[in-house]
GROMACS .gro file of C-alpha atoms in nm:
model
  506
    1MET     CA    1 -10.574   2.341   9.106
    2VAL     CA    2 -10.665   2.739   9.029
    3LYS     CA    3 -10.485   2.703   8.695
    4ASN     CA    4 -10.750   2.458   8.572
    5VAL     CA    5 -11.046   2.695   8.667
    6SER     CA    6 -11.070   2.898   8.368
    7CYS     CA    7 -10.985   2.582   8.134
    8ILE     CA    8 -11.289   2.407   8.290
    9LEU     CA    9 -11.534   2.686   8.223
   10ILE     CA   10 -11.431   2.775   7.891
   11ASN     CA   11 -11.501   2.416   7.760
   12LYS     CA   12 -11.827   2.420   7.869
   13THR     CA   13 -11.945   2.732   7.702
   14LYS     CA   14 -12.261   2.693   7.502
   15LYS     CA   15 -12.345   2.906   7.209
   16LEU     CA   16 -12.671   3.051   7.157
   17ASN     CA   17 -12.788   2.851   6.870
   18THR     CA   18 -13.167   2.822   6.916
   19PRO     CA   19 -13.435   3.075   6.818
   20THR     CA   20 -13.440   3.351   7.061
   21MET     CA   21 -13.713   3.625   7.174
   22GLU     CA   22 -13.710   3.917   6.936
   23THR     CA   23 -13.942   4.081   7.217
   24PHE     CA   24 -13.975   4.022   7.563
   25ASP     CA   25 -14.236   3.765   7.614
   26ILE     CA   26 -14.262   3.487   7.868
   27PRO     CA   27 -14.438   3.193   7.760
   28VAL     CA   28 -14.761   3.159   7.996
   29ASN     CA   29 -14.954   2.876   7.849
   30ASN     CA   30 -14.959   2.683   8.138
   31MET     CA   31 -15.059   2.960   8.356
   32MET     CA   32 -15.353   3.046   8.110
   33SER     CA   33 -15.482   2.709   8.128
   34ALA     CA   34 -15.470   2.690   8.525
   35PHE     CA   35 -15.621   3.027   8.538
   36GLU     CA   36 -15.902   2.915   8.291
   37VAL     CA   37 -15.991   2.615   8.529
   38HIS     CA   38 -16.005   2.811   8.815
   39LEU     CA   39 -16.232   3.090   8.654
   40ASN     CA   40 -16.477   2.800   8.576
   41ASP     CA   41 -16.439   2.605   8.874
   42GLY     CA   42 -16.778   2.486   9.063
   43ASN     CA   43 -16.989   2.513   8.747
   44GLY     CA   44 -16.944   2.865   8.717
   45GLU     CA   45 -17.007   2.923   9.101
   46ASN     CA   46 -16.655   3.072   9.109
   47ASN     CA   47 -16.771   3.440   9.107
   48ARG     CA   48 -16.560   3.583   9.335
   49ILE     CA   49 -16.159   3.543   9.267
   50LEU     CA   50 -15.871   3.681   9.453
   51PHE     CA   51 -15.568   3.697   9.219
   52SER     CA   52 -15.268   3.714   9.396
   53GLY     CA   53 -14.890   3.762   9.298
   54PRO     CA   54 -14.602   3.986   9.444
   55PHE     CA   55 -14.546   4.312   9.300
   56GLY     CA   56 -14.402   4.360   8.951
   57CYS     CA   57 -14.444   3.973   8.860
   58GLY     CA   58 -14.654   4.043   8.565
   59LYS     CA   59 -15.032   4.024   8.692
   60THR     CA   60 -15.159   4.285   8.491
   61PHE     CA   61 -14.982   4.191   8.185
   62PHE     CA   62 -15.111   3.827   8.213
   63LEU     CA   63 -15.482   3.943   8.278
   64LYS     CA   64 -15.482   4.165   7.981
   65LYS     CA   65 -15.351   3.875   7.750
   66PHE     CA   66 -15.598   3.618   7.874
   67PHE     CA   67 -15.901   3.823   7.848
   68GLU     CA   68 -15.754   3.956   7.510
   69GLN     CA   69 -15.719   3.607   7.386
   70ASN     CA   70 -16.082   3.511   7.543
   71LYS     CA   71 -16.267   3.827   7.429
   72GLN     CA   72 -16.509   3.636   7.255
   73ARG     CA   73 -16.649   3.485   7.569
   74TYR     CA   74 -16.535   3.726   7.841
   75ARG     CA   75 -16.601   4.137   7.873
   76ALA     CA   76 -16.362   4.245   8.116
   77PHE     CA   77 -16.378   4.568   8.293
   78HIS     CA   78 -16.008   4.645   8.437
   79LEU     CA   79 -16.009   4.921   8.683
   80PHE     CA   80 -15.718   5.079   8.859
   81PRO     CA   81 -15.826   5.274   9.163
   82VAL     CA   82 -15.449   5.344   9.250
   83ASN     CA   83 -15.498   5.598   8.965
   84TYR     CA   84 -15.787   5.775   9.135
   85GLN     CA   85 -15.732   6.110   9.290
   86VAL     CA   86 -15.938   6.049   9.608
   87SER     CA   87 -16.049   6.364   9.820
   88SER     CA   88 -16.324   6.224  10.061
   89ASN     CA   89 -16.440   5.886  10.161
   90ARG     CA   90 -16.745   5.896   9.920
   91ASP     CA   91 -16.533   5.997   9.621
   92ILE     CA   92 -16.396   5.646   9.594
   93PHE     CA   93 -16.759   5.490   9.533
   94LYS     CA   94 -16.842   5.766   9.278
   95LEU     CA   95 -16.511   5.720   9.077
   96LEU     CA   96 -16.540   5.354   9.071
   97LYS     CA   97 -16.891   5.369   8.925
   98TYR     CA   98 -16.790   5.629   8.683
   99ASP     CA   99 -16.494   5.439   8.567
  100ILE     CA  100 -16.738   5.151   8.502
  101LEU     CA  101 -16.945   5.387   8.332
  102LEU     CA  102 -16.625   5.475   8.090
  103LYS     CA  103 -16.556   5.119   8.010
  104LEU     CA  104 -16.949   5.068   7.919
  105ILE     CA  105 -16.901   5.321   7.693
  106GLU     CA  106 -16.542   5.159   7.588
  107HIS     CA  107 -16.724   4.846   7.500
  108GLY     CA  108 -16.991   5.003   7.326
  109LEU     CA  109 -17.295   4.933   7.564
  110ILE     CA  110 -17.414   5.320   7.591
  111ASN     CA  111 -17.460   5.365   7.222
  112ASP     CA  112 -17.783   5.547   7.163
  113LYS     CA  113 -18.008   5.839   7.274
  114GLU     CA  114 -18.230   5.679   7.469
  115ASP     CA  115 -17.909   5.582   7.704
  116VAL     CA  116 -17.772   5.929   7.697
  117SER     CA  117 -18.111   6.078   7.800
  118GLN     CA  118 -18.145   5.806   8.068
  119LEU     CA  119 -17.793   5.906   8.237
  120GLN     CA  120 -17.861   6.296   8.177
  121SER     CA  121 -18.183   6.285   8.355
  122MET     CA  122 -17.982   6.160   8.643
  123LYS     CA  123 -17.898   6.433   8.889
  124ARG     CA  124 -17.626   6.405   9.152
  125PHE     CA  125 -17.763   6.568   9.479
  126ILE     CA  126 -17.512   6.376   9.698
  127GLY     CA  127 -17.266   6.633   9.788
  128GLY     CA  128 -17.450   6.922   9.665
  129ASN     CA  129 -17.349   6.997   9.324
  130GLY     CA  130 -17.706   6.925   9.156
  131LYS     CA  131 -17.500   6.822   8.829
  132ASP     CA  132 -17.633   6.548   8.596
  133VAL     CA  133 -17.435   6.241   8.608
  134VAL     CA  134 -17.259   6.281   8.264
  135LEU     CA  135 -17.135   6.631   8.334
  136ASP     CA  136 -17.013   6.526   8.665
  137LEU     CA  137 -16.872   6.209   8.473
  138LEU     CA  138 -16.711   6.458   8.247
  139GLU     CA  139 -16.554   6.678   8.527
  140SER     CA  140 -16.427   6.358   8.712
  141LEU     CA  141 -16.213   6.236   8.435
  142PRO     CA  142 -15.888   6.365   8.589
  143GLN     CA  143 -15.979   6.216   8.890
  144ILE     CA  144 -16.010   5.892   8.761
  145GLY     CA  145 -15.674   5.919   8.586
  146GLY     CA  146 -15.523   5.646   8.361
  147PHE     CA  147 -15.550   5.614   8.000
  148ILE     CA  148 -15.891   5.612   7.830
  149SER     CA  149 -15.858   5.342   7.557
  150GLY     CA  150 -16.204   5.439   7.440
  151ALA     CA  151 -16.166   5.772   7.367
  152ARG     CA  152 -16.309   5.776   7.025
  153LYS     CA  153 -16.624   5.628   7.182
  154LEU     CA  154 -16.623   5.864   7.455
  155LYS     CA  155 -16.607   6.120   7.187
  156GLU     CA  156 -16.896   6.006   7.032
  157PHE     CA  157 -17.091   5.975   7.345
  158VAL     CA  158 -17.019   6.339   7.452
  159VAL     CA  159 -17.169   6.440   7.079
  160LYS     CA  160 -17.477   6.255   7.147
  161TYR     CA  161 -17.503   6.408   7.511
  162LYS     CA  162 -17.471   6.777   7.389
  163GLU     CA  163 -17.784   6.674   7.139
  164GLU     CA  164 -17.960   6.555   7.422
  165GLN     CA  165 -17.883   6.860   7.628
  166VAL     CA  166 -18.053   7.088   7.388
  167ALA     CA  167 -18.339   6.840   7.330
  168ASN     CA  168 -18.440   6.798   7.710
  169SER     CA  169 -18.544   7.036   7.956
  170GLU     CA  170 -18.532   7.062   8.337
  171GLU     CA  171 -18.865   6.940   8.399
  172LYS     CA  172 -18.787   6.593   8.273
  173TYR     CA  173 -18.550   6.506   8.548
  174VAL     CA  174 -18.801   6.582   8.839
  175GLU     CA  175 -18.913   6.217   8.861
  176SER     CA  176 -18.547   6.090   8.885
  177ILE     CA  177 -18.444   6.361   9.121
  178ILE     CA  178 -18.726   6.217   9.375
  179ASP     CA  179 -18.584   5.874   9.340
  180GLN     CA  180 -18.251   5.969   9.412
  181LEU     CA  181 -18.305   6.178   9.743
  182PRO     CA  182 -18.344   5.913   9.985
  183GLN     CA  183 -18.026   5.722   9.853
  184GLU     CA  184 -17.688   5.724  10.080
  185GLU     CA  185 -17.385   5.639   9.838
  186GLY     CA  186 -17.166   5.366   9.972
  187SER     CA  187 -17.407   5.211  10.225
  188ILE     CA  188 -17.542   4.872  10.233
  189TYR     CA  189 -17.876   5.014  10.098
  190GLU     CA  190 -17.717   5.221   9.830
  191LEU     CA  191 -17.861   5.130   9.490
  192ASP     CA  192 -17.894   5.462   9.322
  193ASN     CA  193 -17.990   5.503   8.945
  194LEU     CA  194 -17.637   5.499   8.840
  195THR     CA  195 -17.599   5.159   8.988
  196GLY     CA  196 -17.919   5.036   8.831
  197PHE     CA  197 -17.809   5.152   8.496
  198ILE     CA  198 -17.491   4.974   8.501
  199SER     CA  199 -17.650   4.637   8.602
  200GLN     CA  200 -17.907   4.706   8.351
  201LYS     CA  201 -17.667   4.762   8.043
  202LEU     CA  202 -17.448   4.450   8.166
  203LYS     CA  203 -17.766   4.241   8.132
  204GLU     CA  204 -17.869   4.365   7.808
  205ASN     CA  205 -17.578   4.145   7.599
  206ASN     CA  206 -17.608   3.790   7.748
  207ASN     CA  207 -17.330   3.660   7.500
  208PHE     CA  208 -17.048   3.736   7.743
  209GLN     CA  209 -16.956   3.692   8.078
  210ASN     CA  210 -16.896   4.040   8.220
  211LEU     CA  211 -16.594   4.055   8.475
  212LEU     CA  212 -16.507   4.349   8.676
  213ILE     CA  213 -16.116   4.339   8.758
  214ILE     CA  214 -16.004   4.560   9.041
  215ASP     CA  215 -15.608   4.596   8.983
  216ASP     CA  216 -15.342   4.706   9.214
  217LEU     CA  217 -15.579   4.705   9.517
  218ASP     CA  218 -15.269   4.661   9.768
  219ARG     CA  219 -15.109   5.007   9.619
  220ILE     CA  220 -15.360   5.221   9.734
  221ASP     CA  221 -15.461   5.389  10.071
  222PRO     CA  222 -15.508   5.153  10.347
  223GLU     CA  223 -15.857   5.323  10.424
  224GLN     CA  224 -15.941   5.295  10.063
  225ILE     CA  225 -15.846   4.925  10.035
  226PHE     CA  226 -16.100   4.818  10.278
  227ARG     CA  227 -16.386   5.047  10.181
  228ILE     CA  228 -16.368   4.912   9.831
  229LEU     CA  229 -16.364   4.538   9.955
  230ASN     CA  230 -16.670   4.612  10.189
  231LEU     CA  231 -16.848   4.790   9.911
  232LEU     CA  232 -16.780   4.492   9.687
  233THR     CA  233 -16.942   4.254   9.913
  234ALA     CA  234 -17.173   4.472  10.156
  235HIS     CA  235 -17.486   4.312   9.987
  236ILE     CA  236 -17.379   3.953  10.063
  237ASP     CA  237 -17.492   3.942  10.426
  238ASN     CA  238 -17.798   4.166  10.338
  239GLN     CA  239 -18.070   3.901  10.238
  240SER     CA  240 -18.326   4.166  10.183
  241TYR     CA  241 -18.100   4.323   9.896
  242SER     CA  242 -18.218   4.378   9.549
  243SER     CA  243 -18.194   4.077   9.300
  244ILE     CA  244 -18.003   4.306   9.077
  245GLU     CA  245 -17.693   4.254   9.281
  246GLN     CA  246 -17.744   3.885   9.444
  247LYS     CA  247 -17.433   3.756   9.296
  248ASN     CA  248 -17.189   4.032   9.278
  249LYS     CA  249 -17.202   4.416   9.302
  250PHE     CA  250 -17.323   4.612   8.995
  251GLY     CA  251 -17.453   4.271   8.857
  252PHE     CA  252 -17.112   4.131   8.722
  253ASP     CA  253 -17.099   3.745   8.675
  254LYS     CA  254 -16.751   3.767   8.821
  255ILE     CA  255 -16.543   4.018   9.023
  256ILE     CA  256 -16.131   3.977   9.042
  257ILE     CA  257 -15.937   4.146   9.313
  258VAL     CA  258 -15.581   4.171   9.196
  259CYS     CA  259 -15.313   4.217   9.466
  260ASP     CA  260 -15.052   4.063   9.668
  261VAL     CA  261 -15.253   3.883   9.959
  262GLU     CA  262 -14.927   3.896  10.205
  263ASN     CA  263 -14.944   4.271  10.150
  264ILE     CA  264 -15.304   4.305  10.239
  265ARG     CA  265 -15.271   4.078  10.527
  266HIS     CA  266 -14.999   4.306  10.645
  267ILE     CA  267 -15.191   4.611  10.612
  268PHE     CA  268 -15.486   4.471  10.785
  269HIS     CA  269 -15.314   4.368  11.066
  270GLU     CA  270 -15.151   4.708  11.088
  271LYS     CA  271 -15.498   4.881  11.109
  272TYR     CA  272 -15.665   4.606  11.324
  273GLY     CA  273 -15.404   4.446  11.539
  274GLN     CA  274 -15.224   4.137  11.551
  275ASN     CA  275 -15.508   3.925  11.715
  276VAL     CA  276 -15.770   4.014  11.439
  277ASN     CA  277 -15.812   3.699  11.226
  278PHE     CA  278 -15.749   3.808  10.874
  279SER     CA  279 -15.852   3.492  10.714
  280GLY     CA  280 -16.239   3.520  10.859
  281TYR     CA  281 -16.227   3.872  10.695
  282ILE     CA  282 -16.060   3.768  10.348
  283ASP     CA  283 -16.254   3.450  10.318
  284LYS     CA  284 -16.561   3.624  10.176
  285PHE     CA  285 -16.366   3.802   9.934
  286TYR     CA  286 -16.309   3.484   9.711
  287SER     CA  287 -16.550   3.213   9.637
  288LYS     CA  288 -16.323   2.881   9.600
  289SER     CA  289 -15.974   2.960   9.680
  290ILE     CA  290 -15.703   3.222   9.634
  291PHE     CA  291 -15.543   3.217   9.271
  292GLU     CA  292 -15.154   3.198   9.315
  293TYR     CA  293 -15.004   3.375   9.020
  294ASN     CA  294 -14.660   3.201   8.985
  295ILE     CA  295 -14.477   3.182   8.651
  296ARG     CA  296 -14.099   3.124   8.809
  297SER     CA  297 -14.049   2.802   8.608
  298GLU     CA  298 -14.152   3.012   8.284
  299ILE     CA  299 -13.920   3.286   8.359
  300LYS     CA  300 -13.623   3.044   8.463
  301GLY     CA  301 -13.681   2.856   8.126
  302SER     CA  302 -13.612   3.181   7.961
  303ILE     CA  303 -13.324   3.351   8.125
  304ARG     CA  304 -13.073   3.269   7.849
  305ASP     CA  305 -13.304   3.437   7.610
  306ILE     CA  306 -13.324   3.728   7.866
  307ILE     CA  307 -12.953   3.793   7.907
  308LYS     CA  308 -12.892   3.741   7.524
  309PRO     CA  309 -12.894   4.115   7.446
  310LEU     CA  310 -12.626   4.159   7.725
  311ILE     CA  311 -12.419   3.895   7.599
  312GLU     CA  312 -12.419   4.038   7.231
  313LYS     CA  313 -12.338   4.385   7.393
  314ASN     CA  314 -12.012   4.232   7.577
  315GLU     CA  315 -11.925   3.964   7.317
  316ARG     CA  316 -11.574   4.111   7.305
  317GLU     CA  317 -11.511   4.062   7.650
  318ARG     CA  318 -11.439   3.705   7.679
  319ARG     CA  319 -11.426   3.653   8.032
  320ALA     CA  320 -11.754   3.859   8.070
  321VAL     CA  321 -11.942   3.623   7.849
  322GLU     CA  322 -11.809   3.338   8.042
  323LEU     CA  323 -11.921   3.481   8.393
  324MET     CA  324 -12.263   3.561   8.224
  325TYR     CA  325 -12.304   3.201   8.102
  326ARG     CA  326 -12.175   3.006   8.417
  327ILE     CA  327 -12.240   3.243   8.705
  328CYS     CA  328 -12.501   3.490   8.644
  329GLU     CA  329 -12.734   3.300   8.460
  330PRO     CA  330 -12.768   3.041   8.729
  331LEU     CA  331 -12.765   3.315   9.036
  332LEU     CA  332 -13.045   3.481   8.814
  333GLU     CA  333 -13.227   3.146   8.807
  334LYS     CA  334 -13.174   3.121   9.182
  335PHE     CA  335 -13.308   3.481   9.249
  336VAL     CA  336 -13.631   3.426   9.017
  337MET     CA  337 -13.704   3.118   9.197
  338GLU     CA  338 -13.673   3.270   9.538
  339GLY     CA  339 -13.911   3.560   9.425
  340VAL     CA  340 -13.653   3.808   9.494
  341LEU     CA  341 -13.640   3.893   9.112
  342GLN     CA  342 -13.974   3.989   8.953
  343ILE     CA  343 -14.040   4.014   8.546
  344ARG     CA  344 -14.029   4.385   8.564
  345GLU     CA  345 -13.628   4.395   8.660
  346LEU     CA  346 -13.599   4.114   8.380
  347GLU     CA  347 -13.794   4.306   8.122
  348LYS     CA  348 -13.565   4.618   8.179
  349LEU     CA  349 -13.261   4.390   8.174
  350PHE     CA  350 -13.353   4.241   7.858
  351LEU     CA  351 -13.444   4.564   7.685
  352ASN     CA  352 -13.153   4.792   7.836
  353PRO     CA  353 -12.844   4.571   7.813
  354SER     CA  354 -12.539   4.769   7.908
  355GLU     CA  355 -12.197   4.770   7.737
  356LYS     CA  356 -12.000   4.805   8.084
  357LEU     CA  357 -12.098   4.617   8.398
  358ASP     CA  358 -11.754   4.624   8.598
  359GLY     CA  359 -11.784   4.967   8.700
  360PHE     CA  360 -11.595   5.013   9.032
  361SER     CA  361 -11.285   4.871   9.190
  362ARG     CA  362 -11.135   4.806   9.532
  363VAL     CA  363 -10.868   5.019   9.713
  364PHE     CA  364 -10.654   4.770   9.942
  365GLN     CA  365 -10.447   4.947  10.172
  366GLU     CA  366 -10.126   4.958   9.977
  367TYR     CA  367 -10.234   4.876   9.632
  368GLN     CA  368 -10.552   4.960   9.392
  369VAL     CA  369 -10.659   4.667   9.172
  370HIS     CA  370 -10.755   4.690   8.830
  371GLU     CA  371 -11.169   4.642   8.805
  372LYS     CA  372 -11.069   4.305   8.605
  373SER     CA  373 -10.831   4.185   8.871
  374PHE     CA  374 -11.140   4.000   9.060
  375ASP     CA  375 -11.425   3.854   8.897
  376TYR     CA  376 -11.624   3.980   9.202
  377PHE     CA  377 -11.654   4.326   9.046
  378PHE     CA  378 -11.805   4.208   8.731
  379ILE     CA  379 -12.067   3.969   8.909
  380ASN     CA  380 -12.156   4.272   9.132
  381GLY     CA  381 -12.204   4.516   8.837
  382PHE     CA  382 -12.402   4.254   8.653
  383PHE     CA  383 -12.638   4.216   8.934
  384LEU     CA  384 -12.639   4.604   9.025
  385HIS     CA  385 -12.754   4.673   8.653
  386VAL     CA  386 -13.019   4.412   8.738
  387PHE     CA  387 -13.157   4.577   9.016
  388ASN     CA  388 -13.130   4.917   8.849
  389LYS     CA  389 -12.833   5.017   9.054
  390GLU     CA  390 -13.019   4.989   9.377
  391ASN     CA  391 -12.774   4.837   9.629
  392LEU     CA  392 -13.047   4.787   9.899
  393LYS     CA  393 -13.244   4.591   9.642
  394LEU     CA  394 -12.957   4.374   9.586
  395ALA     CA  395 -12.865   4.357   9.946
  396ASN     CA  396 -13.222   4.246  10.025
  397ALA     CA  397 -13.196   3.967   9.777
  398LEU     CA  398 -12.874   3.823   9.913
  399ASP     CA  399 -13.059   3.852  10.287
  400ILE     CA  400 -13.345   3.657  10.159
  401CYS     CA  401 -13.144   3.391   9.961
  402SER     CA  402 -12.893   3.329  10.264
  403GLU     CA  403 -13.204   3.229  10.478
  404ARG     CA  404 -13.378   3.024  10.254
  405PRO     CA  405 -13.319   2.641  10.230
  406SER     CA  406 -13.085   2.528   9.957
  407GLY     CA  407 -13.233   2.387   9.622
  408HIS     CA  408 -13.236   2.647   9.338
  409LEU     CA  409 -12.879   2.716   9.265
  410SER     CA  410 -12.747   2.478   8.988
  411LEU     CA  411 -12.413   2.530   8.847
  412ASP     CA  412 -12.242   2.332   8.594
  413GLY     CA  413 -11.951   2.159   8.775
  414GLY     CA  414 -12.156   2.093   9.080
  415PRO     CA  415 -11.925   2.102   9.402
  416PHE     CA  416 -11.636   2.244   9.213
  417SER     CA  417 -11.836   2.532   9.087
  418MET     CA  418 -11.993   2.593   9.430
  419GLY     CA  419 -11.640   2.627   9.575
  420PHE     CA  420 -11.512   2.850   9.288
  421LEU     CA  421 -11.824   3.092   9.325
  422PHE     CA  422 -11.777   3.110   9.694
  423GLY     CA  423 -11.422   3.201   9.672
  424HIS     CA  424 -11.539   3.505   9.438
  425PHE     CA  425 -11.675   3.699   9.788
  426LEU     CA  426 -11.424   3.617  10.057
  427PRO     CA  427 -11.130   3.844   9.965
  428PHE     CA  428 -11.355   4.152   9.996
  429ILE     CA  429 -11.505   4.060  10.348
  430GLY     CA  430 -11.307   4.294  10.608
  431TYR     CA  431 -11.010   4.483  10.525
  432SER     CA  432 -10.717   4.266  10.498
  433SER     CA  433 -10.426   4.407  10.259
  434LEU     CA  434 -10.351   4.264   9.942
  435ALA     CA  435 -10.011   4.129  10.069
  436THR     CA  436 -10.192   3.966  10.380
  437LEU     CA  437 -10.453   3.776  10.168
  438MET     CA  438 -10.157   3.653   9.922
  439ASN     CA  439  -9.926   3.564  10.207
  440GLU     CA  440 -10.096   3.474  10.524
  441GLY     CA  441 -10.443   3.449  10.415
  442SER     CA  442 -10.791   3.528  10.594
  443SER     CA  443 -11.115   3.349  10.722
  444PHE     CA  444 -11.455   3.331  10.704
  445GLN     CA  445 -11.708   3.168  10.955
  446SER     CA  446 -12.043   3.083  10.884
  447GLY     CA  447 -12.264   2.800  11.046
  448GLY     CA  448 -12.024   2.689  11.296
  449LYS     CA  449 -11.762   2.626  11.016
  450VAL     CA  450 -11.458   2.834  10.940
  451PHE     CA  451 -11.303   2.855  10.593
  452HIS     CA  452 -10.935   2.970  10.538
  453PHE     CA  453 -10.831   3.140  10.201
  454LYS     CA  454 -10.566   3.320  10.018
  455ILE     CA  455 -10.548   3.475   9.696
  456LYS     CA  456 -10.338   3.368   9.422
  457MET     CA  457 -10.224   3.560   9.090
  458ASN     CA  458 -10.340   3.353   8.789
  459ASP     CA  459 -10.070   3.329   8.502
  460GLN     CA  460 -10.279   3.164   8.211
  461ALA     CA  461 -10.298   3.414   7.912
  462PHE     CA  462 -10.691   3.414   7.932
  463VAL     CA  463 -10.697   3.506   8.314
  464ARG     CA  464 -10.344   3.678   8.350
  465ASP     CA  465 -10.346   3.940   8.613
  466THR     CA  466 -10.635   3.837   8.778
  467PHE     CA  467 -10.676   3.658   9.131
  468SER     CA  468 -10.856   3.362   9.223
  469THR     CA  469 -10.907   3.227   9.592
  470ILE     CA  470 -10.773   2.898   9.707
  471PHE     CA  471 -10.868   2.721  10.039
  472PHE     CA  472 -10.645   2.567  10.268
  473ASP     CA  473 -10.589   2.363  10.581
  474LYS     CA  474 -10.515   2.591  10.864
  475GLU     CA  475 -10.305   2.304  11.060
  476THR     CA  476 -10.116   2.139  10.752
  477GLY     CA  477 -10.112   2.446  10.526
  478ASN     CA  478 -10.226   2.226  10.253
  479GLU     CA  479 -10.451   2.336   9.952
  480ILE     CA  480 -10.800   2.223   9.965
  481PRO     CA  481 -10.977   2.141   9.643
  482TYR     CA  482 -11.280   2.318   9.563
  483PRO     CA  483 -11.534   1.995   9.575
  484ASP     CA  484 -11.399   1.932   9.902
  485ILE     CA  485 -11.516   2.268  10.058
  486LYS     CA  486 -11.873   2.148  10.035
  487ILE     CA  487 -12.040   2.495  10.084
  488LYS     CA  488 -12.418   2.540  10.137
  489GLU     CA  489 -12.601   2.773   9.916
  490GLN     CA  490 -12.684   2.991  10.232
  491THR     CA  491 -12.321   3.047  10.308
  492ILE     CA  492 -12.225   3.155   9.956
  493PHE     CA  493 -12.473   3.452   9.991
  494LYS     CA  494 -12.418   3.547  10.332
  495ALA     CA  495 -12.044   3.584  10.184
  496TRP     CA  496 -12.166   3.791   9.931
  497ARG     CA  497 -12.380   3.992  10.148
  498GLU     CA  498 -12.088   4.062  10.376
  499ALA     CA  499 -11.865   4.146  10.093
  500LEU     CA  500 -12.121   4.390   9.942
  501LYS     CA  501 -12.123   4.598  10.302
  502VAL     CA  502 -11.756   4.649  10.253
  503SER     CA  503 -11.761   4.725   9.896
  504HIS     CA  504 -12.057   4.928   9.861
  505ASN     CA  505 -12.148   5.036  10.239
  506VAL     CA  506 -12.501   4.845  10.254
   0.00000   0.00000   0.00000
């Protein structure tokens, strides 16, 4: 029975004879189309959008790609408040506006002396610094953080600012100063000159839809999360508010909040309690429905391309290549479909293939086995490489897969391969000696079922000096073929998790 295992796997090997990725690029055409439909749902009335997906799934990359491809129709103001260095509650509002102002400069919407003069005439008495807005903006650049993509245009803007600074005197500021004094920034009634200036500049060119994107919202301080959300929607409930912002804050055509809504839900209940209605709170931050960003099917279809560089690095290791095709590839697909492996880890796997994955071995009580004696060493080494050698990440992935319903693990060979995979993990559960495992065997119990097994040395050339697991009937001692084990997916991952506790102490 065991003698046929390697032959079955070898005969099914497929070579990569189709064009593969030169750079890491998951096809997202279907998701692009779905987002386009969602963006324009309701005859343009879908003006507040909650764009949700787990951390590391490629939300930012997707949005940048989408709006780059549609830049003739949309003008995106993509902000990352996670980069802000906020020292007080009011700072978050100031930095948001200054960040938008930088984007206006980047888009070329502030490009003449009149704009510069208008900004220069605005003084910031809030906080007591008395500086004009432009000077305060420039001094706030380190607080805003991140990469300023419009650096050249910002330099041109600063040159014009210096020219206007020489040409204008303090007396020309007085009227705007008086207008500023009653304002309380960040309140429902806050509409200072800078907010009005931003709204005015957005309106001047009607050839585009202007979109404000607030990215990584769930990665900032919880206090600031809800301050930003409340700031962006405070005018909705205020019927007497200025017509400038009747639709969205600052007059944007659409506002897109990017986060993992489940993280926001957790943070909300941590802050306000489990009994407070989260749905009633979050509903006003989107107009139609939450857009769930999910490209798992697309990623699954690209797994073979993603592991291609790794296979090429290990092409001389025949058994390693075989295991990557027949075991690691479908397990990667399973992890992707369960949401425990994100595009960020897969990109690292593609860009940083390793030449050596089987980097540890198991010392039994009386004998230290070679690292190639058990396929478990290679499988574990592969996935520790995938999870950047973070044992806990792999352990968490196995915990999740051991609890989820079956359905995403598809192995060539069906029930045979399921039993074969299951057997890889069993010798490492507990601390039985090598002699005991070979002669008497051991057992593993899961879901009310007991699996009795032994290990056996293979004698074929391809797998000589390696061990395989065989199952047997406790009463008769007869061997049970792999297809007759009838193992569930959850049980396989439970066994792997138990083995990881022993081999890696996690």
